[in-house]
PDB file of C-alpha atoms in Angstrom:
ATOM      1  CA  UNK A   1      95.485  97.646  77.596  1.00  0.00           C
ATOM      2  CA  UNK A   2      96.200  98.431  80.840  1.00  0.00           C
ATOM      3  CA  UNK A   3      93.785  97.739  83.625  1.00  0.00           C
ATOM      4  CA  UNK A   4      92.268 100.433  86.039  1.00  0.00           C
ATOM      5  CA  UNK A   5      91.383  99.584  89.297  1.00  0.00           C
ATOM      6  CA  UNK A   6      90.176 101.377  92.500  1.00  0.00           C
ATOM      7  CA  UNK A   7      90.473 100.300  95.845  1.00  0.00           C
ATOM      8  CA  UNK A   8      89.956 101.370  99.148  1.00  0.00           C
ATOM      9  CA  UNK A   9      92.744 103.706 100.209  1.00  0.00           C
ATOM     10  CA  UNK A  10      95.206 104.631 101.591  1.00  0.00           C
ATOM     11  CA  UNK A  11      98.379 102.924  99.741  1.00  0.00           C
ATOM     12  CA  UNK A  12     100.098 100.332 102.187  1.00  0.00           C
ATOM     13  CA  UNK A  13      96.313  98.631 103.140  1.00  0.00           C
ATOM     14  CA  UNK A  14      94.793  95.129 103.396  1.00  0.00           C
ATOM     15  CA  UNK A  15      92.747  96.072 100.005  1.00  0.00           C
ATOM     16  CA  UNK A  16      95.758  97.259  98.136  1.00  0.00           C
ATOM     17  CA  UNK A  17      97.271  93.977  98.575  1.00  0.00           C
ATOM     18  CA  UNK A  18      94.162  92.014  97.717  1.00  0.00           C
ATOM     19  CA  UNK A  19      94.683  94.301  94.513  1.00  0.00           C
ATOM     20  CA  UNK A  20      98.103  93.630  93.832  1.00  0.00           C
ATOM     21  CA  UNK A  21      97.489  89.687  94.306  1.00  0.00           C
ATOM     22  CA  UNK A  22      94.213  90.193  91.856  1.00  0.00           C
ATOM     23  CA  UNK A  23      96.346  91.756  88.957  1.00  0.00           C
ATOM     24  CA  UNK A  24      99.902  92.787  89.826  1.00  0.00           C
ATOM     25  CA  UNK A  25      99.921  94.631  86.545  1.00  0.00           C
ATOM     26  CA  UNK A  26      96.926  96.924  86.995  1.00  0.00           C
ATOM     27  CA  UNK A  27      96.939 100.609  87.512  1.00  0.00           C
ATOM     28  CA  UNK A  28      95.776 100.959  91.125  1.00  0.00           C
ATOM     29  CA  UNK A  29      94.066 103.672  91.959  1.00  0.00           C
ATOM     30  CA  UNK A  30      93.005 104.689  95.764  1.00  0.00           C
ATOM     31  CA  UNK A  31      89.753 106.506  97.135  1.00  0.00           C
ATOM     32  CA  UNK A  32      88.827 106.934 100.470  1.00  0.00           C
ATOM     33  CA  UNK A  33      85.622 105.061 101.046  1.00  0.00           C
ATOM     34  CA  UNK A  34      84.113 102.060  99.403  1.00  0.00           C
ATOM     35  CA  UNK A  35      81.118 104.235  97.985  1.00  0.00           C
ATOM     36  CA  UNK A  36      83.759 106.045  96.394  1.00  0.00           C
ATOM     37  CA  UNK A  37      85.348 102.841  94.916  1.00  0.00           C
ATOM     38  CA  UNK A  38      81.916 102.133  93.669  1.00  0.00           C
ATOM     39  CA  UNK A  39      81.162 105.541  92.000  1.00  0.00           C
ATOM     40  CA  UNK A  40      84.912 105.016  90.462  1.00  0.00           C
ATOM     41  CA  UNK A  41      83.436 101.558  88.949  1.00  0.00           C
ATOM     42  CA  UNK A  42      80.549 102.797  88.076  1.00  0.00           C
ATOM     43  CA  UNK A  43      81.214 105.967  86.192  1.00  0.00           C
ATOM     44  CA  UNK A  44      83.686 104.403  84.032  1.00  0.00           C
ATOM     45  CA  UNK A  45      86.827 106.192  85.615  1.00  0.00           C
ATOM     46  CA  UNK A  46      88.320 102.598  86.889  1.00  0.00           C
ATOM     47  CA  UNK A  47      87.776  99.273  84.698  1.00  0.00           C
ATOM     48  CA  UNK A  48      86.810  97.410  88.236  1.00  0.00           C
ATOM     49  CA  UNK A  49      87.181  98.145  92.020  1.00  0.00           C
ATOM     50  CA  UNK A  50      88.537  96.088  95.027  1.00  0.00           C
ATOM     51  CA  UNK A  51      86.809  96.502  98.239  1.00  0.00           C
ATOM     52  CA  UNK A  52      86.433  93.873 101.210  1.00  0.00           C
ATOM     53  CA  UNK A  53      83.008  92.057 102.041  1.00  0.00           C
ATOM     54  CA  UNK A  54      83.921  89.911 104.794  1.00  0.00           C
ATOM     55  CA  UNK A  55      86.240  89.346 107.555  1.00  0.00           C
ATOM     56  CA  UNK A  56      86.431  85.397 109.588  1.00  0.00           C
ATOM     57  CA  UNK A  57      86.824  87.019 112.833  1.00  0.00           C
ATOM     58  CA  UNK A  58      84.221  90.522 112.392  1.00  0.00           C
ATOM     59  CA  UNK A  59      82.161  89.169 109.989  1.00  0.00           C
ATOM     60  CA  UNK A  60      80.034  91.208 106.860  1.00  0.00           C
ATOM     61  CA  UNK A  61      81.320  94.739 105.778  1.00  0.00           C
ATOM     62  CA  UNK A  62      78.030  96.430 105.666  1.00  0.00           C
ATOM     63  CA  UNK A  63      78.932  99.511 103.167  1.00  0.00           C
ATOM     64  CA  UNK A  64      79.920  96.993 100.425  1.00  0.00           C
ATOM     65  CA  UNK A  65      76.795  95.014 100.908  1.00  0.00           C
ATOM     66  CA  UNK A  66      74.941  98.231 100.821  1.00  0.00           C
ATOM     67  CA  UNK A  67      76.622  99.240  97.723  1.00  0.00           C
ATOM     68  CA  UNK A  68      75.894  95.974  96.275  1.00  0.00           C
ATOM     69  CA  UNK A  69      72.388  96.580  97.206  1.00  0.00           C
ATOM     70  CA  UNK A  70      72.138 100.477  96.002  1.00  0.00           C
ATOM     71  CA  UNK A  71      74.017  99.916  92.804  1.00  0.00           C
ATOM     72  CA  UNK A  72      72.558  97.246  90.860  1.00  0.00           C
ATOM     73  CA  UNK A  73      74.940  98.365  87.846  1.00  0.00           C
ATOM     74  CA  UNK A  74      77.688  96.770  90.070  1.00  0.00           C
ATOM     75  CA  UNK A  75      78.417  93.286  89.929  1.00  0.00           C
ATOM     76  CA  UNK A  76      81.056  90.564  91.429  1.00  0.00           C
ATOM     77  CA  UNK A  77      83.229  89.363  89.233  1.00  0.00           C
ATOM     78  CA  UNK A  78      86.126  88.149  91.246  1.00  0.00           C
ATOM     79  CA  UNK A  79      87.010  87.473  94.976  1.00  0.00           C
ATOM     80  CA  UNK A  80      90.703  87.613  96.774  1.00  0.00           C
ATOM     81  CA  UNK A  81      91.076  85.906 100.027  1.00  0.00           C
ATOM     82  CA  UNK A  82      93.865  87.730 101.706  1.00  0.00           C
ATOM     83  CA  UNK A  83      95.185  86.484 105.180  1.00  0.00           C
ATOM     84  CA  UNK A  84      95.337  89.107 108.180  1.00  0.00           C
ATOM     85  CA  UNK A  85      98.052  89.520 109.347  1.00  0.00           C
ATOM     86  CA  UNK A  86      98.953  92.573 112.018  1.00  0.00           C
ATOM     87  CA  UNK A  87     101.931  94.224 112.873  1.00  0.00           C
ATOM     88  CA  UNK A  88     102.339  96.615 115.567  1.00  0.00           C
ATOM     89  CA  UNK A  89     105.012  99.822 114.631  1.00  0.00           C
ATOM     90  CA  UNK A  90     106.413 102.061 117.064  1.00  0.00           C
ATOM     91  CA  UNK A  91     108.851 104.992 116.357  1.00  0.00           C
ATOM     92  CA  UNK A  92     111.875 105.083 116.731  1.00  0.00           C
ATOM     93  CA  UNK A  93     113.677 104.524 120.393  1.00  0.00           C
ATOM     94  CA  UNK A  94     109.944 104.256 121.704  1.00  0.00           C
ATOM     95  CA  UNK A  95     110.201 101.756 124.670  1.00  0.00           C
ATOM     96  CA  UNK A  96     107.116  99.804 124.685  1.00  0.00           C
ATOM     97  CA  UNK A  97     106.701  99.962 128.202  1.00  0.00           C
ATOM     98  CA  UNK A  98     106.178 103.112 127.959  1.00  0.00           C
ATOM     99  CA  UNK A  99     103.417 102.898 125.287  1.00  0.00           C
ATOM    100  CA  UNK A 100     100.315 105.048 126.533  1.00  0.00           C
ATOM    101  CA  UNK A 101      97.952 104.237 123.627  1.00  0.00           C
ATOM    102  CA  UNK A 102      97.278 102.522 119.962  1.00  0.00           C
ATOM    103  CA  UNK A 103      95.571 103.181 117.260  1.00  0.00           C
ATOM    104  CA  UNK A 104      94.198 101.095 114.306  1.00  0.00           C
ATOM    105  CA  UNK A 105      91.197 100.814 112.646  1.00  0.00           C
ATOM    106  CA  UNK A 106      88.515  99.736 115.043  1.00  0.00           C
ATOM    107  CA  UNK A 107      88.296  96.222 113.255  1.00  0.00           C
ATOM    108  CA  UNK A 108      92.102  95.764 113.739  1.00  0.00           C
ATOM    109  CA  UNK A 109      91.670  96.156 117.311  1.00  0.00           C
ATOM    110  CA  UNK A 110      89.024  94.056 117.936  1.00  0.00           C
ATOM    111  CA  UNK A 111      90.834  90.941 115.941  1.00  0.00           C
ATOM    112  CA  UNK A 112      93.908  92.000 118.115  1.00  0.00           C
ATOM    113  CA  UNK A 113      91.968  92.483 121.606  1.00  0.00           C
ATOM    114  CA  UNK A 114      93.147  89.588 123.792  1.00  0.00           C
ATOM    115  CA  UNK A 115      97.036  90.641 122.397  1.00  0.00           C
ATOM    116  CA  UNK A 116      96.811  94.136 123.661  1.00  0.00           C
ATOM    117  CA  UNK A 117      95.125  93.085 126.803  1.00  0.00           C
ATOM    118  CA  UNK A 118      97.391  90.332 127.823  1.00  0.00           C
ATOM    119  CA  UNK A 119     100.659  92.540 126.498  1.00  0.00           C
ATOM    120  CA  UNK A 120      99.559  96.392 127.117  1.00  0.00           C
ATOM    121  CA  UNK A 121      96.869  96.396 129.739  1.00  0.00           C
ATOM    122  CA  UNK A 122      95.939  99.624 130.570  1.00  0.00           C
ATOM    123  CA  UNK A 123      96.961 101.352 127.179  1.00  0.00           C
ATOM    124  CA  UNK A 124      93.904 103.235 125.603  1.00  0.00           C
ATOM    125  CA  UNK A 125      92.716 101.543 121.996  1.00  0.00           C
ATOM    126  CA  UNK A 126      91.812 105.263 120.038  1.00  0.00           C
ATOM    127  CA  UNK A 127      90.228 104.158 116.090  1.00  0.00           C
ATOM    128  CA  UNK A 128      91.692 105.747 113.362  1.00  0.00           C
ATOM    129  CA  UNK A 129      90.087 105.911 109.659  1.00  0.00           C
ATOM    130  CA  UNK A 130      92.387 102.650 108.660  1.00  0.00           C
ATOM    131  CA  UNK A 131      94.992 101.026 109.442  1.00  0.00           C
ATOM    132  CA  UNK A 132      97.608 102.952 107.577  1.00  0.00           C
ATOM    133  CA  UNK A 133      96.514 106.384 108.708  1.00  0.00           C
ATOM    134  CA  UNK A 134      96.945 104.530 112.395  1.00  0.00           C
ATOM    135  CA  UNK A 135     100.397 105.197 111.325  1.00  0.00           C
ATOM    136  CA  UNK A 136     100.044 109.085 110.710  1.00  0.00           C
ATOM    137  CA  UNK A 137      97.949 109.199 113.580  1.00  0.00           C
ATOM    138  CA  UNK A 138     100.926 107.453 115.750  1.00  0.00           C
ATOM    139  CA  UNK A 139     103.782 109.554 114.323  1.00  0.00           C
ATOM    140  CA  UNK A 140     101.672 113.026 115.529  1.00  0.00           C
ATOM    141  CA  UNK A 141     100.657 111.798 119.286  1.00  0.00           C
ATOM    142  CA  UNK A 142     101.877 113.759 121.750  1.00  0.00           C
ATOM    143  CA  UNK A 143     102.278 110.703 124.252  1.00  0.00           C
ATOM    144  CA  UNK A 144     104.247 107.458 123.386  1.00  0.00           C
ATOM    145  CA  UNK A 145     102.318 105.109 120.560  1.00  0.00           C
ATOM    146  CA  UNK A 146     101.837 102.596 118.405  1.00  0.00           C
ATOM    147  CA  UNK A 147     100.120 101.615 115.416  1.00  0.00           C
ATOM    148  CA  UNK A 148      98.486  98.265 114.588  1.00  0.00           C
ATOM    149  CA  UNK A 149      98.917  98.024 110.794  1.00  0.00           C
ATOM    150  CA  UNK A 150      99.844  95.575 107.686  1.00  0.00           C
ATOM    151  CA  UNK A 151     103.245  94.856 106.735  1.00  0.00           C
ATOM    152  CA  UNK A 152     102.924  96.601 103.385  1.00  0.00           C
ATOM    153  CA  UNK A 153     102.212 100.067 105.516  1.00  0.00           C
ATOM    154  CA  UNK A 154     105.366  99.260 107.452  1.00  0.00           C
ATOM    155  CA  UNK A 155     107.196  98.439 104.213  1.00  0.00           C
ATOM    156  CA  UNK A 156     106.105 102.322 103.390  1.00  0.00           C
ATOM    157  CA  UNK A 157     107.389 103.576 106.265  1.00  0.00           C
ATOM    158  CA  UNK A 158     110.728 101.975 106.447  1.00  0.00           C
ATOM    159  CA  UNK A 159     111.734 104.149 109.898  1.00  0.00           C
ATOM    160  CA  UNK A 160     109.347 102.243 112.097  1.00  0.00           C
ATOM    161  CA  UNK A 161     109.971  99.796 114.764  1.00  0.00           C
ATOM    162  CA  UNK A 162     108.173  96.828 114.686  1.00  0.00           C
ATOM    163  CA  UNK A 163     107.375  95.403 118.014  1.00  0.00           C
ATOM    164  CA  UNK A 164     105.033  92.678 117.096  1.00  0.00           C
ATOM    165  CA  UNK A 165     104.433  90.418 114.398  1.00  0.00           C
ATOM    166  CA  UNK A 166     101.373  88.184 113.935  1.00  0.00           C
ATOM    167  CA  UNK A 167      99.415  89.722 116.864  1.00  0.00           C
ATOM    168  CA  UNK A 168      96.227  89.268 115.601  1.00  0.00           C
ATOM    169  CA  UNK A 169      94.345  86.580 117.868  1.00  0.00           C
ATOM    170  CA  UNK A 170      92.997  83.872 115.532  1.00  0.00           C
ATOM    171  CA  UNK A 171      95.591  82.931 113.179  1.00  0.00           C
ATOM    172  CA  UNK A 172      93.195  81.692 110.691  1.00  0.00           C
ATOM    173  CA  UNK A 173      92.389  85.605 110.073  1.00  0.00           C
ATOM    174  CA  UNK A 174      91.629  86.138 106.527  1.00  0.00           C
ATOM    175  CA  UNK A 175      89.681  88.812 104.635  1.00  0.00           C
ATOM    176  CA  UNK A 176      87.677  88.268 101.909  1.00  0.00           C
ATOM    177  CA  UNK A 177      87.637  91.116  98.993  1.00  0.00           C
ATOM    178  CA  UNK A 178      85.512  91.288  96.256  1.00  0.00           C
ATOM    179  CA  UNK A 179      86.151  92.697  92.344  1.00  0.00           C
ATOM    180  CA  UNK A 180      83.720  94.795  91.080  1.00  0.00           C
ATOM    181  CA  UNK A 181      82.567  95.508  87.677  1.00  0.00           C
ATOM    182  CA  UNK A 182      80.224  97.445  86.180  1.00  0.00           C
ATOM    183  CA  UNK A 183      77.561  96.405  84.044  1.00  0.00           C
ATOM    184  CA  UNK A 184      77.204  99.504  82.381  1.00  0.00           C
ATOM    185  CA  UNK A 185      80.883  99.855  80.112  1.00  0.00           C
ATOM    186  CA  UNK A 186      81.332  95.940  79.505  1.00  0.00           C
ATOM    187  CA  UNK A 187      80.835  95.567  76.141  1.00  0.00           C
ATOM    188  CA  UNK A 188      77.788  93.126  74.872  1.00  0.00           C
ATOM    189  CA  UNK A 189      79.361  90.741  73.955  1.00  0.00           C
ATOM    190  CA  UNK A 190      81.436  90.204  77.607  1.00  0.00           C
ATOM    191  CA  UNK A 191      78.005  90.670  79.249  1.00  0.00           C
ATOM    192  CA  UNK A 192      76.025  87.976  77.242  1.00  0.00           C
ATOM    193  CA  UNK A 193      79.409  85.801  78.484  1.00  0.00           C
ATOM    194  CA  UNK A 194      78.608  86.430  81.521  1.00  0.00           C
ATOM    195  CA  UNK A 195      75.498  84.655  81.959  1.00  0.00           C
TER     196      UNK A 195
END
């Protein structure tokens, strides 16, 4: 039987590869928030969830610990430590000199702060929803960008430029993701295993 799980969307981010490392041969499906990942677990239409918990550099991801904490149904089962590491993507025939603003998910920019300041100072730092829609954001600016996003997004996107590899600040970046299960469709025996 196939396994079901939901992570936090879009394809091409951090999560989706702490999936893919978890169980290469699942069914991965995407949502758009970690609630949603947890409602997915919890209602039976994924077999487990992936969502992150902790970052070395940014520290606690408070909406998993708050779903851990408003969904007692929900329960660990697993953890993927998945190292951080950021690319930055231009367009096409973008000179990066001429770069007039970024975008990334506001934890991406923080871990890559000193980078952007040392390299691009001066270039505005606008959040976008996650890393890979920092792409999508990027490719409809009006003014010359870039995005700060995983290799897998790039992989996605083969037209992009990449400008800079490993930018992140601390190399020893990691992320720490959690599996979810749910309590309520293991079977009885696999829950009196469990204890």
């Amino acid at each position: 039987m196939v396994v079901r799980i939901a992570y936090l969307g879009p394809t091409g981010t951090y999560t989706e590869e702490a999936a893919l490392r978890y169980n290469p041969e699942a069914t991965l499906q995407p949502f758009l928030s970690i609630p949603a990942v947890g409602s997915a677990v919890s209602s039976g239409v994924t077999d487990e969830g992936v969502v992150p918990i902790e970052n070395s550099l940014e520290g606690s991801v408070t909406f998993t610990l708050d779903l851990l904490i408003s969904r007692p149904e929900l329960s660990v089962q697993n953890e993927v430590v998945v190292p951080i590491e950021h690319f930055l993507y231009t367009l096409p025939g973008i000179d990066p000199s001429e770069l007039q603003v970024v975008y990334s998910h506001p934890q991406a920019l923080a871990q890559c702060k000193e980078y952007l300041e040392r390299r691009f100072p001066g270039v505005q730092q606008l959040a976008s929803l996650s890393t890979v829609s920092a792409i999508t954001d990027m490719e409809q600016s009006k003014v010359p960008a870039a995005s700060i996003s995983p290799r897998r997004a790039g992989e996605l996107h083969p037209s992009l430029e990449i400008i800079g590899r490993g930018i992140q600040d601390n190399v020893n970046n990691a992320t720490r993701f959690v599996v979810l299960l749910s309590l309520i469709h293991i079977s009885e025996p696999t829950r009196l295993g469990m204890i």
